PDB file of C-alpha atoms in Angstrom:
ATOM      1  CA  UNK A   1      46.140 -22.048 -24.118  1.00  0.00           C
ATOM      2  CA  UNK A   2      44.856 -24.400 -21.473  1.00  0.00           C
ATOM      3  CA  UNK A   3      41.201 -24.019 -22.368  1.00  0.00           C
ATOM      4  CA  UNK A   4      40.945 -27.593 -23.639  1.00  0.00           C
ATOM      5  CA  UNK A   5      41.798 -28.908 -20.176  1.00  0.00           C
ATOM      6  CA  UNK A   6      38.936 -27.098 -18.483  1.00  0.00           C
ATOM      7  CA  UNK A   7      36.145 -26.621 -21.001  1.00  0.00           C
ATOM      8  CA  UNK A   8      33.728 -26.035 -18.137  1.00  0.00           C
ATOM      9  CA  UNK A   9      35.605 -23.116 -16.589  1.00  0.00           C
ATOM     10  CA  UNK A  10      33.699 -20.586 -18.633  1.00  0.00           C
ATOM     11  CA  UNK A  11      30.507 -20.475 -20.590  1.00  0.00           C
ATOM     12  CA  UNK A  12      28.865 -17.902 -22.761  1.00  0.00           C
ATOM     13  CA  UNK A  13      25.148 -17.307 -22.567  1.00  0.00           C
ATOM     14  CA  UNK A  14      22.267 -15.041 -23.418  1.00  0.00           C
ATOM     15  CA  UNK A  15      19.132 -14.736 -21.366  1.00  0.00           C
ATOM     16  CA  UNK A  16      15.687 -13.219 -21.215  1.00  0.00           C
ATOM     17  CA  UNK A  17      14.660 -11.882 -17.821  1.00  0.00           C
ATOM     18  CA  UNK A  18      11.134 -11.085 -16.756  1.00  0.00           C
ATOM     19  CA  UNK A  19      10.976  -9.271 -13.444  1.00  0.00           C
ATOM     20  CA  UNK A  20       8.061  -9.535 -11.040  1.00  0.00           C
ATOM     21  CA  UNK A  21       6.850  -8.349  -7.641  1.00  0.00           C
ATOM     22  CA  UNK A  22       9.326 -10.671  -5.903  1.00  0.00           C
ATOM     23  CA  UNK A  23      12.351  -9.329  -7.804  1.00  0.00           C
ATOM     24  CA  UNK A  24      15.141  -7.701  -5.868  1.00  0.00           C
ATOM     25  CA  UNK A  25      15.100  -4.573  -8.040  1.00  0.00           C
ATOM     26  CA  UNK A  26      11.638  -3.695  -9.274  1.00  0.00           C
ATOM     27  CA  UNK A  27      12.714  -1.479 -12.168  1.00  0.00           C
ATOM     28  CA  UNK A  28      14.219  -1.964 -15.589  1.00  0.00           C
ATOM     29  CA  UNK A  29      15.080  -0.057 -18.741  1.00  0.00           C
ATOM     30  CA  UNK A  30      11.557  -0.812 -19.977  1.00  0.00           C
ATOM     31  CA  UNK A  31       9.863   0.071 -16.714  1.00  0.00           C
ATOM     32  CA  UNK A  32      11.999   2.690 -14.925  1.00  0.00           C
ATOM     33  CA  UNK A  33       9.344   3.355 -12.277  1.00  0.00           C
ATOM     34  CA  UNK A  34       8.711  -0.329 -11.771  1.00  0.00           C
ATOM     35  CA  UNK A  35       4.959   0.096 -12.169  1.00  0.00           C
ATOM     36  CA  UNK A  36       4.467  -2.934 -14.390  1.00  0.00           C
ATOM     37  CA  UNK A  37       7.004  -5.057 -12.532  1.00  0.00           C
ATOM     38  CA  UNK A  38       5.472  -4.340  -9.116  1.00  0.00           C
ATOM     39  CA  UNK A  39       2.079  -5.377 -10.459  1.00  0.00           C
ATOM     40  CA  UNK A  40       3.369  -8.610 -12.035  1.00  0.00           C
ATOM     41  CA  UNK A  41       3.060 -11.839 -10.062  1.00  0.00           C
ATOM     42  CA  UNK A  42       5.682 -14.546 -10.457  1.00  0.00           C
ATOM     43  CA  UNK A  43       3.021 -16.758 -12.061  1.00  0.00           C
ATOM     44  CA  UNK A  44       2.210 -14.096 -14.644  1.00  0.00           C
ATOM     45  CA  UNK A  45       5.926 -13.598 -15.371  1.00  0.00           C
ATOM     46  CA  UNK A  46       6.417 -17.355 -15.820  1.00  0.00           C
ATOM     47  CA  UNK A  47       3.399 -17.518 -18.116  1.00  0.00           C
ATOM     48  CA  UNK A  48       4.754 -14.742 -20.319  1.00  0.00           C
ATOM     49  CA  UNK A  49       8.222 -16.220 -20.411  1.00  0.00           C
ATOM     50  CA  UNK A  50       6.882 -19.700 -21.198  1.00  0.00           C
ATOM     51  CA  UNK A  51       4.945 -18.306 -24.161  1.00  0.00           C
ATOM     52  CA  UNK A  52       8.051 -16.474 -25.413  1.00  0.00           C
ATOM     53  CA  UNK A  53      10.126 -19.643 -24.986  1.00  0.00           C
ATOM     54  CA  UNK A  54       7.593 -21.654 -27.001  1.00  0.00           C
ATOM     55  CA  UNK A  55       7.798 -19.149 -29.871  1.00  0.00           C
ATOM     56  CA  UNK A  56      11.589 -19.392 -29.882  1.00  0.00           C
ATOM     57  CA  UNK A  57      11.662 -23.195 -29.709  1.00  0.00           C
ATOM     58  CA  UNK A  58       9.022 -23.417 -32.462  1.00  0.00           C
ATOM     59  CA  UNK A  59      11.179 -21.203 -34.656  1.00  0.00           C
ATOM     60  CA  UNK A  60       8.596 -18.408 -34.780  1.00  0.00           C
ATOM     61  CA  UNK A  61      10.948 -15.902 -33.184  1.00  0.00           C
ATOM     62  CA  UNK A  62      14.684 -15.455 -32.736  1.00  0.00           C
ATOM     63  CA  UNK A  63      16.037 -15.494 -29.192  1.00  0.00           C
ATOM     64  CA  UNK A  64      17.904 -12.196 -29.750  1.00  0.00           C
ATOM     65  CA  UNK A  65      14.815 -10.430 -31.047  1.00  0.00           C
ATOM     66  CA  UNK A  66      12.658 -11.619 -28.167  1.00  0.00           C
ATOM     67  CA  UNK A  67      15.349 -10.583 -25.686  1.00  0.00           C
ATOM     68  CA  UNK A  68      15.690  -7.155 -27.283  1.00  0.00           C
ATOM     69  CA  UNK A  69      11.960  -6.546 -27.001  1.00  0.00           C
ATOM     70  CA  UNK A  70      10.970  -8.285 -23.790  1.00  0.00           C
ATOM     71  CA  UNK A  71      13.923  -8.785 -21.449  1.00  0.00           C
ATOM     72  CA  UNK A  72      14.022  -6.672 -18.301  1.00  0.00           C
ATOM     73  CA  UNK A  73      17.816  -6.921 -18.243  1.00  0.00           C
ATOM     74  CA  UNK A  74      20.036  -4.231 -19.766  1.00  0.00           C
ATOM     75  CA  UNK A  75      21.604  -7.050 -21.817  1.00  0.00           C
ATOM     76  CA  UNK A  76      18.444  -6.768 -23.972  1.00  0.00           C
ATOM     77  CA  UNK A  77      20.332  -4.171 -26.027  1.00  0.00           C
ATOM     78  CA  UNK A  78      22.779  -6.950 -26.981  1.00  0.00           C
ATOM     79  CA  UNK A  79      20.059  -9.491 -27.741  1.00  0.00           C
ATOM     80  CA  UNK A  80      20.381 -10.869 -24.227  1.00  0.00           C
ATOM     81  CA  UNK A  81      24.094 -11.645 -24.529  1.00  0.00           C
ATOM     82  CA  UNK A  82      25.893 -11.746 -21.166  1.00  0.00           C
ATOM     83  CA  UNK A  83      29.265 -12.607 -22.655  1.00  0.00           C
ATOM     84  CA  UNK A  84      31.517 -15.177 -20.999  1.00  0.00           C
ATOM     85  CA  UNK A  85      31.444 -15.972 -17.327  1.00  0.00           C
ATOM     86  CA  UNK A  86      32.877 -18.522 -14.951  1.00  0.00           C
ATOM     87  CA  UNK A  87      31.857 -19.960 -11.628  1.00  0.00           C
ATOM     88  CA  UNK A  88      30.925 -17.516  -8.882  1.00  0.00           C
ATOM     89  CA  UNK A  89      30.056 -14.596 -11.174  1.00  0.00           C
ATOM     90  CA  UNK A  90      26.312 -15.110 -11.499  1.00  0.00           C
ATOM     91  CA  UNK A  91      23.610 -15.988  -9.021  1.00  0.00           C
ATOM     92  CA  UNK A  92      23.934 -19.680  -8.192  1.00  0.00           C
ATOM     93  CA  UNK A  93      20.713 -20.980  -9.830  1.00  0.00           C
ATOM     94  CA  UNK A  94      21.587 -19.075 -13.014  1.00  0.00           C
ATOM     95  CA  UNK A  95      25.126 -20.412 -13.065  1.00  0.00           C
ATOM     96  CA  UNK A  96      24.051 -23.997 -12.430  1.00  0.00           C
ATOM     97  CA  UNK A  97      21.390 -23.889 -15.152  1.00  0.00           C
ATOM     98  CA  UNK A  98      23.822 -22.443 -17.704  1.00  0.00           C
ATOM     99  CA  UNK A  99      26.605 -24.938 -17.025  1.00  0.00           C
ATOM    100  CA  UNK A 100      24.068 -27.783 -17.333  1.00  0.00           C
ATOM    101  CA  UNK A 101      23.070 -26.732 -20.860  1.00  0.00           C
ATOM    102  CA  UNK A 102      24.710 -27.843 -24.062  1.00  0.00           C
ATOM    103  CA  UNK A 103      25.683 -25.104 -26.523  1.00  0.00           C
ATOM    104  CA  UNK A 104      22.563 -24.094 -28.429  1.00  0.00           C
ATOM    105  CA  UNK A 105      20.180 -25.367 -25.748  1.00  0.00           C
ATOM    106  CA  UNK A 106      17.599 -23.216 -24.005  1.00  0.00           C
ATOM    107  CA  UNK A 107      16.867 -23.718 -20.332  1.00  0.00           C
ATOM    108  CA  UNK A 108      13.516 -24.121 -18.700  1.00  0.00           C
ATOM    109  CA  UNK A 109      12.361 -21.326 -16.402  1.00  0.00           C
ATOM    110  CA  UNK A 110      15.086 -20.406 -13.901  1.00  0.00           C
ATOM    111  CA  UNK A 111      14.278 -18.424 -10.752  1.00  0.00           C
ATOM    112  CA  UNK A 112      16.756 -15.991  -9.212  1.00  0.00           C
ATOM    113  CA  UNK A 113      16.469 -12.951  -6.972  1.00  0.00           C
ATOM    114  CA  UNK A 114      16.329 -10.894 -10.167  1.00  0.00           C
ATOM    115  CA  UNK A 115      13.215 -12.601 -11.532  1.00  0.00           C
ATOM    116  CA  UNK A 116      12.545 -15.458 -13.928  1.00  0.00           C
ATOM    117  CA  UNK A 117      14.873 -16.245 -16.816  1.00  0.00           C
ATOM    118  CA  UNK A 118      15.327 -18.484 -19.785  1.00  0.00           C
ATOM    119  CA  UNK A 119      18.935 -19.010 -20.737  1.00  0.00           C
ATOM    120  CA  UNK A 120      20.444 -19.809 -24.119  1.00  0.00           C
ATOM    121  CA  UNK A 121      23.937 -21.241 -23.900  1.00  0.00           C
ATOM    122  CA  UNK A 122      25.951 -19.862 -26.805  1.00  0.00           C
ATOM    123  CA  UNK A 123      29.469 -21.019 -25.965  1.00  0.00           C
TER     124      UNK A 123
END
């Protein structure tokens, strides 16, 4: 196994995604018609996500539980877990933010074409 030579080749992460009117796909498992998403500004999405992040950081809520309830990504069913990924598999801002985190750290708000995210690096 050559994994010790390139520890940065792959990471594992979970995330919480809040979509908004600027998102590429304005629909999710929670909002199949995209009614809520289309009416959500980026600012409102960031505000919601910031509040959720504060609860997690303060220990009031578990990342997985928040993801399962609030994330607009289908990974919500797995508590936000995206599994392992390497370079070039995710949108660039998402990838860069994840690789910059230490295991167990939660990112600040990250913008991609999908919406706004917070990312928890798990491996």
